[in-house]
Short mmCIF file of C-alpha atoms and ligand atoms in Angstrom, two decimals:
data_model
loop_
_atom_site.label_atom_id
_atom_site.label_comp_id
_atom_site.label_asym_id
_atom_site.label_seq_id
_atom_site.Cartn_x
_atom_site.Cartn_y
_atom_site.Cartn_z
CA UNK A 258 0.00 0.00 0.00
CA UNK A 259 1.37 3.41 -0.89
CA UNK A 260 1.97 5.45 2.20
CA UNK A 261 -0.33 8.44 2.48
CA UNK A 262 1.31 11.79 3.01
CA UNK A 263 0.93 13.43 6.35
CA UNK A 264 1.28 17.01 7.33
CA UNK A 265 0.82 19.12 10.42
CA UNK A 266 -2.18 21.32 11.07
CA UNK A 267 -2.45 24.09 13.61
CA UNK A 268 -5.39 23.44 15.95
CA UNK A 269 -5.81 27.16 16.54
CA UNK A 270 -5.72 28.73 13.06
CA UNK A 271 -5.71 25.79 10.62
CA UNK A 272 -2.38 26.61 9.02
CA UNK A 273 -0.55 23.68 7.39
CA UNK A 274 3.12 22.94 7.95
CA UNK A 275 5.22 20.15 6.48
CA UNK A 276 7.09 19.57 9.75
CA UNK A 277 6.25 19.68 13.42
CA UNK A 278 7.42 22.65 15.43
CA UNK A 279 6.64 23.95 18.87
CA UNK A 280 5.05 27.14 17.66
CA UNK A 281 2.73 27.77 14.74
CA UNK A 282 4.53 29.97 12.21
CA UNK A 283 1.28 31.63 11.22
CA UNK A 284 -0.60 32.54 14.37
CA UNK A 285 2.14 32.04 16.92
CA UNK A 286 0.14 29.61 19.10
CA UNK A 287 2.33 27.27 21.13
CA UNK A 288 2.10 23.49 20.93
CA UNK A 289 -0.90 23.55 18.61
CA UNK A 290 0.42 21.54 15.64
CA UNK A 291 -1.05 18.05 15.25
CA UNK A 292 -0.20 15.45 12.67
CA UNK A 293 -2.91 14.52 10.22
CA UNK A 294 -3.32 12.45 7.06
CA UNK A 295 -3.51 14.60 3.97
CA UNK A 296 -6.79 14.01 2.20
CA UNK A 297 -6.37 12.54 -1.28
CA UNK A 298 -7.74 14.81 -4.01
CA UNK A 299 -11.00 13.11 -4.95
CA UNK A 300 -11.16 14.43 -8.52
CA UNK A 301 -14.14 16.61 -7.65
CA UNK A 302 -14.78 19.91 -9.30
CA UNK A 303 -15.20 23.29 -7.74
CA UNK A 304 -18.61 24.79 -8.19
CA UNK A 305 -18.31 27.06 -11.19
CA UNK A 306 -21.73 28.02 -12.41
CA UNK A 307 -24.28 25.64 -13.92
CA UNK A 308 -22.67 22.55 -15.34
CA UNK A 309 -25.51 20.64 -16.95
CA UNK A 310 -26.46 17.20 -15.61
CA UNK A 311 -26.00 16.42 -11.93
CA UNK A 312 -24.34 13.31 -10.56
CA UNK A 313 -26.31 10.25 -9.44
CA UNK A 314 -26.92 11.85 -6.03
CA UNK A 315 -29.95 14.10 -6.00
CA UNK A 316 -32.14 16.23 -3.79
CA UNK A 317 -35.35 14.66 -2.57
CA UNK A 318 -38.14 15.24 -0.09
CA UNK A 319 -37.89 13.48 3.26
CA UNK A 320 -40.98 11.33 2.63
CA UNK A 321 -39.30 9.84 -0.44
CA UNK A 322 -36.32 8.53 1.51
CA UNK A 323 -36.28 4.71 1.68
CA UNK A 324 -36.29 3.69 5.29
CA UNK A 325 -34.66 0.61 6.61
CA UNK A 326 -36.47 -0.62 9.71
CA UNK A 327 -34.29 0.42 12.63
CA UNK A 328 -32.97 -2.72 14.19
CA UNK A 329 -32.13 -2.72 17.86
CA UNK A 330 -30.00 -5.36 19.49
CA UNK A 331 -30.90 -5.88 23.16
CA UNK A 332 -27.68 -6.04 25.15
CA UNK A 333 -29.06 -8.30 27.84
CA UNK A 334 -28.51 -5.56 30.44
CA UNK A 335 -31.63 -3.50 30.94
CA UNK A 336 -29.82 -0.61 32.55
CA UNK A 337 -27.47 -0.35 29.58
CA UNK A 338 -30.35 -0.67 27.11
CA UNK A 339 -32.08 2.16 28.91
CA UNK A 340 -29.21 4.63 28.47
CA UNK A 341 -28.77 3.52 24.86
CA UNK A 342 -32.40 4.43 24.24
CA UNK A 343 -33.80 0.90 24.07
CA UNK A 344 -30.96 -1.31 22.87
CA UNK A 345 -27.97 -1.09 20.62
CA UNK A 346 -28.58 0.22 17.09
CA UNK A 347 -26.71 -1.63 14.38
CA UNK A 348 -24.14 0.50 12.62
CA UNK A 349 -23.95 2.87 15.57
CA UNK A 350 -20.79 3.92 17.37
CA UNK A 351 -20.94 4.21 21.15
CA UNK A 352 -18.16 5.86 23.12
CA UNK A 353 -17.89 4.79 26.78
CA UNK A 354 -15.76 7.11 28.87
CA UNK A 355 -14.71 6.87 32.46
CA UNK A 356 -11.85 6.93 34.95
CA UNK A 357 -9.41 4.03 34.86
CA UNK A 358 -10.59 1.11 37.00
CA UNK A 359 -14.22 2.18 37.14
CA UNK A 360 -15.40 -0.95 35.35
CA UNK A 361 -15.61 -0.21 31.62
CA UNK A 362 -13.88 -3.43 30.63
CA UNK A 363 -15.94 -5.39 33.15
CA UNK A 364 -19.21 -4.01 31.82
CA UNK A 365 -18.29 -4.68 28.21
CA UNK A 366 -16.98 -8.18 28.94
CA UNK A 367 -20.27 -9.03 30.63
CA UNK A 368 -22.35 -7.44 27.87
CA UNK A 369 -20.41 -9.12 25.08
CA UNK A 370 -20.55 -12.49 26.80
CA UNK A 371 -24.33 -12.19 27.06
CA UNK A 372 -24.55 -11.08 23.42
CA UNK A 373 -22.23 -13.81 22.19
CA UNK A 374 -24.87 -16.45 22.74
CA UNK A 375 -27.03 -14.87 20.01
CA UNK A 376 -24.75 -12.70 17.86
CA UNK A 377 -21.36 -12.88 16.28
CA UNK A 378 -19.21 -10.61 18.41
CA UNK A 379 -15.60 -9.46 18.54
CA UNK A 380 -13.80 -8.05 21.57
CA UNK A 381 -10.58 -6.26 20.61
CA UNK A 382 -8.30 -5.47 23.51
CA UNK A 383 -5.21 -3.36 23.27
CA UNK A 384 -4.75 -3.18 27.02
CA UNK A 385 -5.09 -6.69 28.34
CA UNK A 386 -3.81 -10.02 27.08
CA UNK A 387 -6.26 -12.69 25.97
CA UNK A 388 -5.28 -14.64 29.08
CA UNK A 389 -6.34 -11.81 31.37
CA UNK A 390 -9.68 -11.43 29.62
CA UNK A 391 -10.29 -15.15 29.69
CA UNK A 392 -9.45 -15.39 33.39
CA UNK A 393 -11.77 -12.54 34.20
CA UNK A 394 -14.62 -14.02 32.16
CA UNK A 395 -14.19 -17.36 33.89
CA UNK A 396 -14.10 -15.79 37.30
CA UNK A 397 -17.33 -13.98 36.52
CA UNK A 398 -18.88 -17.26 35.36
CA UNK A 399 -19.63 -15.96 31.85
CA UNK A 400 -20.26 -18.13 28.79
CA UNK A 401 -17.00 -18.15 26.79
CA UNK A 402 -17.53 -20.66 23.95
CA UNK A 403 -18.45 -18.00 21.39
CA UNK A 404 -16.63 -15.08 22.95
CA UNK A 405 -14.35 -14.04 20.09
CA UNK A 406 -11.36 -12.08 21.24
CA UNK A 407 -8.44 -10.35 19.62
CA UNK A 408 -5.39 -8.72 21.18
CA UNK A 409 -4.28 -6.18 18.60
CA UNK A 410 -3.47 -2.50 18.42
CA UNK A 411 -3.13 -1.72 14.71
CA UNK A 412 -6.36 -0.33 13.28
CA UNK A 413 -5.52 -1.62 9.81
CA UNK A 414 -5.05 -5.15 11.09
CA UNK A 415 -8.16 -4.92 13.31
CA UNK A 416 -10.39 -3.86 10.43
CA UNK A 417 -8.87 -6.47 8.10
CA UNK A 418 -9.51 -9.28 10.61
CA UNK A 419 -12.96 -7.93 11.44
CA UNK A 420 -13.88 -7.91 7.76
CA UNK A 421 -13.14 -11.63 7.74
CA UNK A 422 -15.11 -12.57 10.84
CA UNK A 423 -17.95 -10.04 10.24
CA UNK A 424 -19.08 -9.40 13.84
CA UNK A 425 -22.39 -7.65 14.47
CA UNK A 426 -21.08 -6.09 17.66
CA UNK A 427 -17.48 -5.09 18.20
CA UNK A 428 -15.60 -3.57 21.15
CA UNK A 429 -12.36 -1.59 20.97
CA UNK A 430 -10.80 -1.45 24.44
CA UNK A 431 -9.46 1.23 24.34
CA UNK A 432 -9.23 3.86 21.61
CA UNK A 433 -6.10 5.29 23.26
CA UNK A 434 -4.11 2.10 22.74
CA UNK A 435 -4.82 1.55 19.05
CA UNK A 436 -2.83 3.26 16.32
CA UNK A 437 -2.91 3.67 12.58
CA UNK A 438 0.14 2.97 10.45
CA UNK A 439 -0.58 6.14 8.48
CA UNK A 440 0.66 8.39 11.26
CA UNK A 441 3.97 8.38 13.07
CA UNK A 442 2.76 9.94 16.32
CA UNK A 443 2.40 7.82 19.45
CA UNK A 444 -0.84 5.93 20.24
CA UNK A 445 -3.07 8.06 22.44
CA UNK A 446 -2.06 11.36 20.83
CA UNK A 447 -4.82 13.56 19.50
CA UNK A 448 -4.11 12.86 15.86
CA UNK A 449 -3.92 9.09 16.40
CA UNK A 450 -7.14 8.99 18.42
CA UNK A 451 -8.96 11.06 15.83
CA UNK A 452 -7.72 9.15 12.82
CA UNK A 453 -8.31 5.72 14.43
CA UNK A 454 -11.81 6.68 15.49
CA UNK A 455 -12.55 7.99 12.00
CA UNK A 456 -11.42 4.72 10.39
CA UNK A 457 -13.31 2.56 12.86
CA UNK A 458 -16.46 4.68 12.53
CA UNK A 459 -16.30 4.33 8.78
CA UNK A 460 -15.88 0.58 9.18
CA UNK A 461 -18.93 0.42 11.47
CA UNK A 462 -21.11 2.42 9.09
CA UNK A 463 -20.10 0.47 6.01
CA UNK A 464 -20.47 -2.98 7.52
CA UNK A 465 -23.46 -2.14 9.75
CA UNK A 466 -21.53 -3.24 12.84
CA UNK A 467 -22.44 -1.83 16.24
CA UNK A 468 -19.21 -0.54 17.74
CA UNK A 469 -18.26 0.26 21.33
CA UNK A 470 -15.20 2.46 21.81
CA UNK A 471 -13.71 2.65 25.29
CA UNK A 472 -12.12 6.02 26.05
CA UNK A 473 -10.13 7.01 29.10
CA UNK A 474 -10.93 10.27 30.74
CA UNK A 475 -8.11 12.74 31.22
CA UNK A 476 -7.42 14.69 34.37
CA UNK A 477 -9.55 17.53 33.05
CA UNK A 478 -12.50 15.17 32.74
CA UNK A 479 -12.75 15.18 28.95
CA UNK A 480 -12.33 12.00 26.97
CA UNK A 481 -8.74 12.28 25.74
CA UNK A 482 -8.22 14.22 22.61
CA UNK A 483 -9.91 17.58 23.17
CA UNK A 484 -13.41 16.22 22.80
CA UNK A 485 -12.56 15.30 19.22
CA UNK A 486 -14.30 11.99 19.61
CA UNK A 487 -17.58 13.25 20.97
CA UNK A 488 -18.90 14.60 17.72
CA UNK A 489 -17.62 11.74 15.60
CA UNK A 490 -19.67 9.09 17.37
CA UNK A 491 -23.43 8.55 17.71
CA UNK A 492 -23.65 8.06 21.44
CA UNK A 493 -21.45 9.16 24.34
CA UNK A 494 -21.82 7.40 27.68
CA UNK A 495 -19.95 8.35 30.82
CA UNK A 496 -19.29 5.92 33.61
CA UNK A 497 -19.15 7.70 36.95
CA UNK A 498 -19.04 6.77 40.61
CA UNK A 499 -17.21 7.47 43.82
CA UNK A 500 -14.06 5.44 44.30
CA UNK A 501 -15.29 4.65 47.80
CA UNK A 502 -18.77 3.62 46.76
CA UNK A 503 -19.62 0.40 44.99
CA UNK A 504 -22.34 2.03 42.93
CA UNK A 505 -21.64 3.01 39.36
CA UNK A 506 -23.78 5.31 37.27
CA UNK A 507 -23.72 5.32 33.52
CA UNK A 508 -25.02 8.50 31.94
CA UNK A 509 -25.85 9.34 28.33
CA UNK A 510 -24.31 12.71 27.38
CA UNK A 511 -25.19 12.51 23.72
CA UNK A 512 -27.45 10.05 21.97
CA UNK A 513 -28.60 10.13 18.36
CA UNK A 514 -30.99 7.27 19.06
CA UNK A 515 -32.62 8.20 22.37
CA UNK A 516 -32.94 10.67 25.20
CA UNK A 517 -29.94 12.13 26.96
CA UNK A 518 -29.51 12.40 30.71
CA UNK A 519 -30.85 8.88 31.00
CA UNK A 520 -29.19 7.01 33.88
CA UNK A 521 -28.30 3.38 34.33
CA UNK A 522 -27.29 2.23 37.80
CA UNK A 523 -24.96 -0.69 38.57
CA UNK A 524 -23.31 -2.05 41.67
CA UNK A 525 -19.80 -3.50 41.53
CA UNK A 526 -19.61 -6.82 43.36
CA UNK A 527 -17.09 -9.64 43.50
CA UNK A 528 -19.03 -11.22 40.63
CA UNK A 529 -18.83 -8.20 38.36
CA UNK A 530 -21.38 -5.46 37.78
CA UNK A 531 -24.93 -6.11 38.93
CA UNK A 532 -27.86 -4.08 37.66
CA UNK A 533 -29.76 -1.97 40.15
CA UNK A 534 -33.29 -1.72 38.83
CA UNK A 535 -34.71 0.15 41.82
CA UNK A 536 -32.12 2.84 42.47
CA UNK A 537 -34.26 4.84 44.91
CA UNK A 538 -33.76 2.29 47.62
CA UNK A 539 -29.96 2.42 47.58
CA UNK A 540 -29.35 6.13 47.85
CA UNK A 541 -31.41 6.43 51.00
CA UNK A 542 -29.62 5.91 54.26
CA UNK A 543 -32.55 5.52 56.58
CA UNK A 544 -31.45 6.63 60.00
CA UNK A 545 -32.59 4.83 63.15
CA UNK A 546 -34.07 8.05 64.47
CA UNK A 547 -34.39 11.37 62.67
CA UNK A 548 -31.10 13.34 62.58
CA UNK A 549 -30.51 17.02 61.99
CA UNK A 550 -29.25 18.09 58.58
CA UNK A 551 -30.81 15.38 56.48
CA UNK A 552 -33.57 15.72 53.93
CA UNK A 553 -34.81 13.40 51.21
CA UNK A 554 -35.37 14.84 47.75
CA UNK A 555 -36.84 13.35 44.64
CA UNK A 556 -34.68 13.91 41.62
CA UNK A 557 -35.51 12.87 38.13
CA UNK A 558 -32.80 11.77 35.80
CA UNK A 559 -33.83 10.68 32.35
CA UNK A 560 -37.11 8.88 32.46
CA UNK A 561 -37.46 7.90 36.09
CA UNK A 562 -37.61 9.57 39.47
CA UNK A 563 -35.12 8.68 42.16
CA UNK A 564 -35.10 9.34 45.90
CA UNK A 565 -31.82 10.72 47.14
CA UNK A 566 -30.73 12.02 50.52
CA UNK A 567 -29.15 15.46 50.87
CA UNK A 568 -27.05 15.97 53.99
CA UNK A 569 -25.85 19.26 55.38
CA UNK A 570 -23.54 20.26 58.18
CA UNK A 571 -23.46 23.84 59.37
CA UNK A 572 -20.75 24.68 61.84
CA UNK A 573 -19.38 27.88 63.33
CA UNK A 574 -16.49 29.19 61.25
CA UNK A 575 -13.30 30.82 62.42
CA UNK A 576 -12.19 31.70 58.93
CA UNK A 577 -12.47 35.13 57.33
CA UNK A 578 -14.06 33.37 54.33
CA UNK A 579 -16.36 30.65 55.68
CA UNK A 580 -16.31 27.41 53.75
CA UNK A 581 -18.98 26.40 51.25
CA UNK A 582 -18.25 22.80 50.37
CA UNK A 583 -20.49 20.69 48.15
CA UNK A 584 -20.22 17.09 46.99
CA UNK A 585 -22.51 16.03 44.18
CA UNK A 586 -23.92 19.53 43.81
CA UNK A 587 -22.76 22.77 42.23
CA UNK A 588 -21.00 25.02 44.70
CA UNK A 589 -22.28 28.27 43.22
CA UNK A 590 -25.81 26.98 43.58
CA UNK A 591 -25.27 26.56 47.33
CA UNK A 592 -23.91 30.09 47.66
CA UNK A 593 -26.96 31.38 45.83
CA UNK A 594 -29.35 29.40 48.02
CA UNK A 595 -27.67 30.73 51.17
CA UNK A 596 -28.09 34.28 49.87
CA UNK A 597 -31.79 33.68 49.20
CA UNK A 598 -32.14 32.12 52.64
CA UNK A 599 -30.64 35.23 54.21
CA UNK A 600 -32.62 37.75 52.21
CA UNK A 601 -36.03 36.08 52.14
CA UNK A 602 -36.08 34.03 55.32
CA UNK A 603 -33.82 36.12 57.52
CA UNK A 604 -31.36 33.33 58.31
CA UNK A 605 -27.76 34.57 58.16
CA UNK A 606 -24.86 32.15 57.74
CA UNK A 607 -21.98 34.53 57.09
CA UNK A 608 -20.13 33.17 60.11
CA UNK A 609 -20.82 29.50 59.44
CA UNK A 610 -19.07 26.81 57.41
CA UNK A 611 -21.61 24.97 55.28
CA UNK A 612 -21.02 21.48 53.91
CA UNK A 613 -23.57 19.73 51.69
CA UNK A 614 -23.27 16.16 50.48
CA UNK A 615 -25.51 14.08 48.26
CA UNK A 616 -25.45 10.53 49.61
CA UNK A 617 -24.19 7.65 47.48
CA UNK A 618 -21.90 9.59 45.15
CA UNK A 619 -24.79 10.78 43.00
CA UNK A 620 -24.31 14.00 41.11
CA UNK A 621 -27.41 16.17 41.07
CA UNK A 622 -27.72 18.51 38.11
CA UNK A 623 -31.35 19.49 38.53
CA UNK A 624 -32.53 22.66 40.21
CA UNK A 625 -35.35 20.62 41.77
CA UNK A 626 -32.92 19.83 44.58
CA UNK A 627 -32.92 23.43 45.85
CA UNK A 628 -35.71 23.16 48.39
CA UNK A 629 -34.40 19.97 49.99
CA UNK A 630 -30.88 21.42 50.24
CA UNK A 631 -32.14 24.60 51.92
CA UNK A 632 -34.22 22.61 54.39
CA UNK A 633 -31.29 20.30 55.21
CA UNK A 634 -29.00 23.29 55.78
CA UNK A 635 -31.57 24.96 57.99
CA UNK A 636 -32.15 21.78 59.95
CA UNK A 637 -28.45 21.45 60.69
CA UNK A 638 -28.10 25.15 61.51
CA UNK A 639 -30.87 24.99 64.11
CA UNK A 640 -29.91 21.45 65.13
CA UNK A 641 -33.52 20.36 64.76
CA UNK A 642 -34.12 16.97 63.11
CA UNK A 643 -36.77 16.91 60.39
CA UNK A 644 -39.40 14.20 60.25
CA UNK A 645 -37.88 11.06 58.72
CA UNK A 646 -40.87 10.39 56.49
CA UNK A 647 -40.78 13.73 54.69
CA UNK A 648 -39.57 14.62 51.20
CA UNK A 649 -39.21 17.95 49.43
CA UNK A 650 -38.43 19.18 45.96
CA UNK A 651 -38.70 22.48 44.13
CA UNK A 652 -36.57 25.12 42.49
CA UNK A 653 -35.89 28.28 44.46
CA UNK A 654 -35.79 31.58 42.63
CA UNK A 655 -33.84 34.68 43.58
CA UNK A 656 -37.05 36.39 44.66
CA UNK A 657 -37.63 33.69 47.28
CA UNK A 658 -40.34 31.96 45.30
CA UNK A 659 -40.63 28.17 45.02
CA UNK A 660 -40.90 27.31 41.34
CA UNK A 661 -42.48 24.22 39.84
CA UNK A 662 -40.37 21.38 38.44
CA UNK A 663 -41.19 18.90 35.65
CA UNK A 664 -43.21 15.78 36.51
CA UNK A 665 -44.19 16.84 40.03
CA UNK A 666 -46.92 14.27 40.61
CA UNK A 667 -44.78 11.41 39.40
CA UNK A 668 -42.14 12.38 41.94
CA UNK A 669 -44.68 12.43 44.78
CA UNK A 670 -45.94 9.00 43.71
CA UNK A 671 -42.42 7.58 43.78
CA UNK A 672 -41.99 8.89 47.34
CA UNK A 673 -45.35 7.43 48.40
CA UNK A 674 -44.27 4.07 46.98
CA UNK A 675 -41.30 4.10 49.34
CA UNK A 676 -43.44 4.84 52.38
CA UNK A 677 -42.97 8.57 52.75
CA UNK A 678 -45.90 10.38 54.37
CA UNK A 679 -45.36 14.13 53.82
CA UNK A 680 -44.27 16.04 50.73
CA UNK A 681 -43.37 19.73 50.58
CA UNK A 682 -43.79 20.69 46.94
CA UNK A 683 -44.17 23.79 44.75
CA UNK A 684 -47.84 24.77 44.71
CA UNK A 685 -47.81 25.11 40.93
CA UNK A 686 -47.01 21.39 40.70
CA UNK A 687 -50.28 20.22 42.26
CA UNK A 688 -53.91 20.97 41.54
CA UNK A 689 -56.47 21.39 44.29
CA UNK A 690 -58.04 17.98 43.86
CA UNK A 691 -54.79 16.04 43.42
CA UNK A 692 -54.36 13.49 46.13
CA UNK A 693 -52.16 10.49 46.56
CA UNK A 694 -53.07 7.75 49.00
CA UNK A 695 -51.14 7.90 52.25
CA UNK A 696 -49.34 11.14 51.33
CA UNK A 697 -49.91 14.51 52.90
CA UNK A 698 -49.08 17.09 50.25
CA UNK A 699 -48.05 20.55 51.44
CA UNK A 700 -48.01 23.00 48.52
CA UNK A 701 -45.83 26.09 49.07
CA UNK A 702 -45.38 29.24 47.07
CA UNK A 703 -42.57 30.98 48.90
CA UNK A 704 -39.50 29.86 50.79
CA UNK A 705 -40.66 31.20 54.16
CA UNK A 706 -43.88 29.15 53.82
CA UNK A 707 -41.84 26.00 53.38
CA UNK A 708 -39.77 26.86 56.45
CA UNK A 709 -42.90 27.73 58.39
CA UNK A 710 -44.49 24.34 57.88
CA UNK A 711 -41.59 22.39 59.35
P1 TYD B 141 -12.12 -2.60 34.90
O1 TYD B 141 -13.32 -3.07 34.17
O2 TYD B 141 -10.85 -3.27 34.59
O3 TYD B 141 -11.94 -1.03 34.74
P2 TYD B 141 -11.64 -0.15 33.45
O4 TYD B 141 -11.69 -1.03 32.26
O5 TYD B 141 -12.72 0.89 33.48
O6 TYD B 141 -10.31 0.47 33.68
O7 TYD B 141 -12.51 -2.69 36.42
C1 TYD B 141 -11.58 -2.99 37.35
C2 TYD B 141 -12.04 -2.71 38.73
O8 TYD B 141 -13.23 -3.36 39.09
C3 TYD B 141 -10.98 -3.19 39.65
O9 TYD B 141 -10.58 -2.15 40.49
C4 TYD B 141 -11.59 -4.33 40.40
C5 TYD B 141 -13.06 -4.16 40.24
N1 TYD B 141 -13.77 -5.44 40.06
C6 TYD B 141 -14.56 -5.94 41.07
O10 TYD B 141 -14.68 -5.35 42.14
N2 TYD B 141 -15.25 -7.12 40.87
C7 TYD B 141 -15.15 -7.81 39.73
O11 TYD B 141 -15.79 -8.88 39.59
C8 TYD B 141 -14.33 -7.30 38.68
C9 TYD B 141 -14.18 -8.02 37.39
C10 TYD B 141 -13.66 -6.11 38.89
MG1 MG B 142 -10.09 -1.58 31.05
#
């Protein structure tokens, strides 16, 4: 095969240079040159006025497009199917990102083993030897007769071998360890990652293979290569979880075939990852007797509500700048809530350290958590325990109003299902005649009303 020419592009201004150098000669940016394969001239013509007959490709209305029925492959793991939007789509490329050691290889080994009983699969590992994979699969008690494996790091050889065995589902573990022979830069560098992913994506589209790419997350939290992969693939999943907690959450960041922000919950055990189909139950730490600084909220991630405990500790501060520490919540949001609490409820915390933690390593991104966080902080500040069978949700506005959140009634129902008796909710979320068996609903309009009914 004739070697393709490579050249160096500046990431900042797009200038082309024949050789690498530390600084771009054009715009002066430092360390911005990356190696890239020069595109072959495709013999196309520049647009130069009307040129008579068009090529075979033509413009047509959407209702004249021939549709292939979308085929979904169930992965055998309901939690994974959920984040994928109802199963794996053939020909799609799914990027799974996460910290090292979080369980990406474990999840994919389990998934592929389950799939291998019905589909032709291929697991390509550039990180572990076949022996390691086999030992792990055996220890997990997975079926291994049809588990096709390959230890290889050259993209050209991977695609050549895959063309022979024609898998329907393929895994590349990981994209940072594979390399293309077209480029001279080291595996894992931006240009390698981008070029390898481009070749593999093209392979997946042309052969209608569903492809999982494993990507390591860098210190900055982005999948290595400055997010270059995220727009090349169809679906981006992130694997998250506290290193101390055995629960793992898989979150869809981008999905061309389903909703984003969908969550799948797993627990890591000595027999691999187990699905958690009722996540509400695990993020609640029911205390023996009510304790100060704890409040249960109902968050909604993706398509289902989840009960999660917010904990707060408010302690006298001896620092000129009292601490505002949050885990699983945005810190600026806490500062804002404390300001609203001061202004609209008359509770000042300028001389207090405030710590807020969301139990179980969950990360809350919704504003619906506001009310529960404020109540937990207040409960700790006054050292008064709140009733253990109470939940709260609602967004708090800067004017001290409690704003409605999406799917209010569904959240109250989820809480009732878990035996909670009282719900403090935004009044705009419930109608007068709404009632839920066994649940006392307290609608509030303003923050001081919510505090008043404690
Ligand atoms: P792994 O899938 O290798 O992580 P990644 O591919 O994301 O880097 O997961 C390894 C971790 O999972 C390791 O720290 C041990 C733990 N683990 C278990 O606790 N139980 C198990 O059954 C397995 C296979 C792994
Ligand atoms: Mg791994």
